[in-house]
Amino acid sequence: MDRHPDDHAEGAPAPSGPDSKPGPEARRHAPATARNRDPIAAVLRDLLPRNATVLELASGTGEHAAYFASRFPGVVWQPSDPDPQLRRSIEAHRLAASCANLRAPLDIDVTAPLWPLDGLAAPPAVMVCINMIHIAPWAAAEGLFAGAGRHLGANAGSNVGSGAGAGAAGGGLFLYGPFKRDGLHTAPSNEAFDRSLRAQDPSWGVRDLGAVSAMAMGAGLEPPEVFEMPANNLALWFAKPPGGKENR
């Protein structure tokens, strides 16, 4: 497992103030980002539709958003996080990255029935959520998939593959993190990590792939394409079926 619950906490909190422009001191750093960003980018390269909007949920420090925006200039990358201090970190990384396709972070709580997406130029073709659903109550996973069912753009992936690969047939939801398979941990390190999470908060924990897949299909997404990743993690791609509807 490559992320602990406090990975986002490195760096001193920046002063509050919603209208202030955060400086470099506001940037936070998660050690896992440097380790997992390239393997994740290798998978995303063949999944992201060109000229589409990607909505990242629980963007955390903002390092992934800055990196992926630079790697995939053909998409609009929209980060978000419900934590105001993390949004300051995201914005500070955005300003440092100077990527024209990287947007200012939105305040999105995935458990909320309404997400503030009216300002987006187009419905998101893809949603990305990295290392979140195990460090949050199960309600966060439920809210994430419900939001994907509501907001993913219909017929989003007619022009696929932001990089060199061919890609999938449409838009969808991308998840990354540790998962159980058939109720069993895939490695002793994941089992130990799961125990440590539940000791901190009984509502946290490594989720089962079957339960997550069932929830995705209940939200109108397809069964996942599964990618084996380093450090006993999985990447999951839940495609949006052709002709699916979006309701902003």
GROMACS .gro file of C-alpha atoms in nm:
model
  248
    1MET     CA    1   0.000   0.000   0.000
    2ASP     CA    2   0.143   0.338  -0.097
    3ARG     CA    3  -0.061   0.590   0.097
    4HIS     CA    4  -0.132   0.636   0.465
    5PRO     CA    5  -0.412   0.855   0.601
    6ASP     CA    6  -0.176   1.137   0.690
    7ASP     CA    7   0.013   1.145   0.359
    8HIS     CA    8  -0.141   1.482   0.276
    9ALA     CA    9  -0.034   1.644   0.602
   10GLU     CA   10   0.327   1.733   0.522
   11GLY     CA   11   0.381   2.107   0.516
   12ALA     CA   12   0.250   2.375   0.747
   13PRO     CA   13  -0.108   2.493   0.701
   14ALA     CA   14  -0.128   2.815   0.506
   15PRO     CA   15  -0.316   3.115   0.640
   16SER     CA   16  -0.687   3.105   0.573
   17GLY     CA   17  -0.865   3.355   0.353
   18PRO     CA   18  -1.076   3.243   0.061
   19ASP     CA   19  -0.977   3.533  -0.162
   20SER     CA   20  -0.604   3.531  -0.091
   21LYS     CA   21  -0.358   3.401  -0.347
   22PRO     CA   22  -0.168   3.113  -0.186
   23GLY     CA   23   0.208   3.125  -0.207
   24PRO     CA   24   0.457   2.837  -0.231
   25GLU     CA   25   0.434   2.780   0.145
   26ALA     CA   26   0.076   2.657   0.098
   27ARG     CA   27   0.187   2.359  -0.109
   28ARG     CA   28   0.159   2.028   0.071
   29HIS     CA   29   0.331   1.707  -0.034
   30ALA     CA   30   0.224   1.341  -0.020
   31PRO     CA   31   0.518   1.099  -0.045
   32ALA     CA   32   0.308   0.846  -0.235
   33THR     CA   33   0.248   1.084  -0.524
   34ALA     CA   34   0.599   1.062  -0.665
   35ARG     CA   35   0.581   0.682  -0.644
   36ASN     CA   36   0.243   0.624  -0.803
   37ARG     CA   37   0.192   0.909  -1.050
   38ASP     CA   38   0.376   0.750  -1.343
   39PRO     CA   39   0.205   0.407  -1.318
   40ILE     CA   40  -0.131   0.584  -1.289
   41ALA     CA   41  -0.051   0.809  -1.586
   42ALA     CA   42   0.038   0.503  -1.794
   43VAL     CA   43  -0.314   0.368  -1.742
   44LEU     CA   44  -0.490   0.703  -1.782
   45ARG     CA   45  -0.307   0.769  -2.110
   46ASP     CA   46  -0.524   0.515  -2.290
   47LEU     CA   47  -0.849   0.600  -2.111
   48LEU     CA   48  -0.884   0.978  -2.123
   49PRO     CA   49  -1.091   1.115  -2.411
   50ARG     CA   50  -0.927   1.401  -2.596
   51ASN     CA   51  -1.062   1.753  -2.552
   52ALA     CA   52  -1.268   1.646  -2.253
   53THR     CA   53  -1.312   1.762  -1.896
   54VAL     CA   54  -1.171   1.539  -1.621
   55LEU     CA   55  -1.314   1.592  -1.273
   56GLU     CA   56  -1.081   1.476  -0.995
   57LEU     CA   57  -1.250   1.408  -0.662
   58ALA     CA   58  -1.058   1.428  -0.333
   59SER     CA   59  -0.757   1.586  -0.502
   60GLY     CA   60  -0.573   1.618  -0.169
   61THR     CA   61  -0.246   1.805  -0.197
   62GLY     CA   62  -0.299   1.885  -0.567
   63GLU     CA   63   0.023   1.720  -0.681
   64HIS     CA   64  -0.156   1.463  -0.893
   65ALA     CA   65  -0.367   1.733  -1.055
   66ALA     CA   66  -0.062   1.942  -1.148
   67TYR     CA   67   0.127   1.640  -1.280
   68PHE     CA   68  -0.156   1.492  -1.484
   69ALA     CA   69  -0.251   1.829  -1.630
   70SER     CA   70   0.106   1.864  -1.756
   71ARG     CA   71   0.111   1.507  -1.890
   72PHE     CA   72  -0.227   1.538  -2.066
   73PRO     CA   73  -0.252   1.888  -2.214
   74GLY     CA   74  -0.539   1.778  -2.440
   75VAL     CA   75  -0.785   1.756  -2.150
   76VAL     CA   76  -0.919   2.007  -1.900
   77TRP     CA   77  -0.826   1.889  -1.551
   78GLN     CA   78  -1.069   2.005  -1.279
   79PRO     CA   79  -0.949   1.926  -0.924
   80SER     CA   80  -1.168   1.939  -0.614
   81ASP     CA   81  -1.156   1.877  -0.240
   82PRO     CA   82  -1.389   1.955   0.053
   83ASP     CA   83  -1.100   2.062   0.279
   84PRO     CA   84  -1.025   2.437   0.246
   85GLN     CA   85  -0.659   2.398   0.345
   86LEU     CA   86  -0.613   2.129   0.081
   87ARG     CA   87  -0.781   2.350  -0.177
   88ARG     CA   88  -0.520   2.614  -0.093
   89SER     CA   89  -0.249   2.355  -0.153
   90ILE     CA   90  -0.412   2.255  -0.482
   91GLU     CA   91  -0.430   2.617  -0.591
   92ALA     CA   92  -0.066   2.676  -0.492
   93HIS     CA   93   0.043   2.375  -0.699
   94ARG     CA   94  -0.175   2.500  -0.986
   95LEU     CA   95  -0.011   2.840  -0.983
   96ALA     CA   96   0.336   2.682  -0.973
   97ALA     CA   97   0.255   2.444  -1.258
   98SER     CA   98   0.125   2.718  -1.492
   99CYS     CA   99  -0.075   2.466  -1.697
  100ALA     CA  100  -0.343   2.635  -1.906
  101ASN     CA  101  -0.563   2.325  -1.882
  102LEU     CA  102  -0.556   2.304  -1.499
  103ARG     CA  103  -0.852   2.469  -1.330
  104ALA     CA  104  -0.886   2.619  -0.982
  105PRO     CA  105  -1.017   2.365  -0.728
  106LEU     CA  106  -1.385   2.323  -0.652
  107ASP     CA  107  -1.535   2.258  -0.309
  108ILE     CA  108  -1.699   1.918  -0.362
  109ASP     CA  109  -1.810   1.684  -0.087
  110VAL     CA  110  -1.893   1.358  -0.266
  111THR     CA  111  -2.158   1.273  -0.005
  112ALA     CA  112  -2.358   1.588  -0.088
  113PRO     CA  113  -2.666   1.542  -0.306
  114LEU     CA  114  -2.566   1.838  -0.522
  115TRP     CA  115  -2.218   1.902  -0.662
  116PRO     CA  116  -2.131   2.260  -0.774
  117LEU     CA  117  -2.056   2.183  -1.139
  118ASP     CA  118  -2.259   2.454  -1.308
  119GLY     CA  119  -1.943   2.651  -1.384
  120LEU     CA  120  -1.792   2.375  -1.595
  121ALA     CA  121  -1.791   2.440  -1.969
  122ALA     CA  122  -1.899   2.080  -2.032
  123PRO     CA  123  -2.007   1.782  -1.822
  124PRO     CA  124  -1.707   1.576  -1.707
  125ALA     CA  125  -1.629   1.290  -1.943
  126VAL     CA  126  -1.412   1.122  -1.678
  127MET     CA  127  -1.397   1.126  -1.301
  128VAL     CA  128  -1.075   1.033  -1.121
  129CYS     CA  129  -1.051   0.942  -0.753
  130ILE     CA  130  -0.717   0.829  -0.610
  131ASN     CA  131  -0.668   0.682  -0.262
  132MET     CA  132  -0.992   0.804  -0.111
  133ILE     CA  133  -1.260   0.543  -0.052
  134HIS     CA  134  -1.057   0.345   0.204
  135ILE     CA  135  -0.972   0.659   0.407
  136ALA     CA  136  -1.334   0.768   0.437
  137PRO     CA  137  -1.666   0.621   0.554
  138TRP     CA  138  -1.849   0.390   0.316
  139ALA     CA  139  -2.092   0.676   0.256
  140ALA     CA  140  -1.815   0.851   0.061
  141ALA     CA  141  -1.794   0.560  -0.184
  142GLU     CA  142  -2.172   0.560  -0.214
  143GLY     CA  143  -2.172   0.933  -0.283
  144LEU     CA  144  -1.890   0.902  -0.535
  145PHE     CA  145  -2.072   0.645  -0.746
  146ALA     CA  146  -2.404   0.824  -0.714
  147GLY     CA  147  -2.236   1.142  -0.837
  148ALA     CA  148  -2.073   0.956  -1.124
  149GLY     CA  149  -2.414   0.825  -1.226
  150ARG     CA  150  -2.559   1.176  -1.214
  151HIS     CA  151  -2.283   1.383  -1.368
  152LEU     CA  152  -2.072   1.182  -1.613
  153GLY     CA  153  -2.138   1.322  -1.959
  154ALA     CA  154  -2.327   1.109  -2.206
  155ASN     CA  155  -2.132   0.974  -2.506
  156ALA     CA  156  -1.822   1.138  -2.368
  157GLY     CA  157  -1.556   0.927  -2.529
  158SER     CA  158  -1.598   0.954  -2.905
  159ASN     CA  159  -1.235   1.065  -2.942
  160VAL     CA  160  -1.028   0.860  -2.705
  161GLY     CA  161  -0.668   0.831  -2.593
  162SER     CA  162  -0.492   1.145  -2.473
  163GLY     CA  163  -0.155   0.977  -2.523
  164ALA     CA  164  -0.016   0.720  -2.762
  165GLY     CA  165  -0.265   0.443  -2.695
  166ALA     CA  166  -0.603   0.359  -2.839
  167GLY     CA  167  -0.804   0.373  -2.516
  168ALA     CA  168  -1.151   0.275  -2.410
  169ALA     CA  169  -1.477   0.334  -2.595
  170GLY     CA  170  -1.608   0.613  -2.375
  171GLY     CA  171  -1.585   0.812  -2.054
  172GLY     CA  172  -1.612   0.670  -1.704
  173LEU     CA  173  -1.488   0.665  -1.346
  174PHE     CA  174  -1.125   0.580  -1.260
  175LEU     CA  175  -1.035   0.459  -0.910
  176TYR     CA  176  -0.695   0.377  -0.762
  177GLY     CA  177  -0.604   0.220  -0.431
  178PRO     CA  178  -0.594  -0.108  -0.236
  179PHE     CA  179  -0.887  -0.348  -0.267
  180LYS     CA  180  -0.986  -0.688  -0.135
  181ARG     CA  181  -1.081  -0.956  -0.388
  182ASP     CA  182  -1.357  -1.202  -0.296
  183GLY     CA  183  -1.338  -1.071   0.060
  184LEU     CA  184  -0.967  -1.149   0.095
  185HIS     CA  185  -0.670  -0.915   0.112
  186THR     CA  186  -0.429  -0.940  -0.177
  187ALA     CA  187  -0.115  -0.900   0.038
  188PRO     CA  188  -0.017  -0.909   0.408
  189SER     CA  189   0.077  -0.541   0.386
  190ASN     CA  190  -0.277  -0.453   0.277
  191GLU     CA  191  -0.422  -0.656   0.562
  192ALA     CA  192  -0.201  -0.472   0.813
  193PHE     CA  193  -0.294  -0.140   0.654
  194ASP     CA  194  -0.663  -0.227   0.680
  195ARG     CA  195  -0.624  -0.303   1.053
  196SER     CA  196  -0.448   0.029   1.107
  197LEU     CA  197  -0.722   0.218   0.926
  198ARG     CA  198  -1.001   0.054   1.124
  199ALA     CA  199  -0.814   0.120   1.448
  200GLN     CA  200  -0.818   0.492   1.365
  201ASP     CA  201  -1.180   0.494   1.250
  202PRO     CA  202  -1.406   0.186   1.233
  203SER     CA  203  -1.584   0.336   0.931
  204TRP     CA  204  -1.261   0.331   0.727
  205GLY     CA  205  -1.101   0.029   0.565
  206VAL     CA  206  -0.986  -0.142   0.247
  207ARG     CA  207  -1.296  -0.206   0.034
  208ASP     CA  208  -1.392  -0.524  -0.147
  209LEU     CA  209  -1.378  -0.514  -0.526
  210GLY     CA  210  -1.706  -0.703  -0.556
  211ALA     CA  211  -1.895  -0.461  -0.334
  212VAL     CA  212  -1.752  -0.160  -0.517
  213SER     CA  213  -1.834  -0.313  -0.856
  214ALA     CA  214  -2.193  -0.385  -0.752
  215MET     CA  215  -2.234  -0.025  -0.641
  216ALA     CA  216  -2.093   0.101  -0.972
  217MET     CA  217  -2.336  -0.108  -1.173
  218GLY     CA  218  -2.619   0.015  -0.954
  219ALA     CA  219  -2.519   0.368  -1.056
  220GLY     CA  220  -2.540   0.278  -1.426
  221LEU     CA  221  -2.171   0.211  -1.491
  222GLU     CA  222  -2.022  -0.101  -1.645
  223PRO     CA  223  -1.824  -0.370  -1.455
  224PRO     CA  224  -1.465  -0.258  -1.404
  225GLU     CA  225  -1.163  -0.313  -1.617
  226VAL     CA  226  -0.897  -0.404  -1.358
  227PHE     CA  227  -0.531  -0.302  -1.384
  228GLU     CA  228  -0.271  -0.453  -1.149
  229MET     CA  229  -0.057  -0.173  -1.007
  230PRO     CA  230   0.262  -0.151  -0.797
  231ALA     CA  231   0.255  -0.177  -0.417
  232ASN     CA  232  -0.044  -0.417  -0.416
  233ASN     CA  233  -0.285  -0.157  -0.551
  234LEU     CA  234  -0.542  -0.176  -0.829
  235ALA     CA  235  -0.664   0.072  -1.085
  236LEU     CA  236  -1.031   0.030  -1.177
  237TRP     CA  237  -1.203   0.172  -1.483
  238PHE     CA  238  -1.585   0.182  -1.469
  239ALA     CA  239  -1.695   0.280  -1.819
  240LYS     CA  240  -1.998   0.494  -1.891
  241PRO     CA  241  -2.225   0.290  -2.120
  242PRO     CA  242  -2.290   0.444  -2.464
  243GLY     CA  243  -2.608   0.647  -2.465
  244GLY     CA  244  -2.605   0.698  -2.089
  245LYS     CA  245  -2.766   1.015  -1.960
  246GLU     CA  246  -2.616   1.287  -1.746
  247ASN     CA  247  -2.815   1.503  -1.511
  248ARG     CA  248  -2.636   1.806  -1.374
   0.00000   0.00000   0.00000
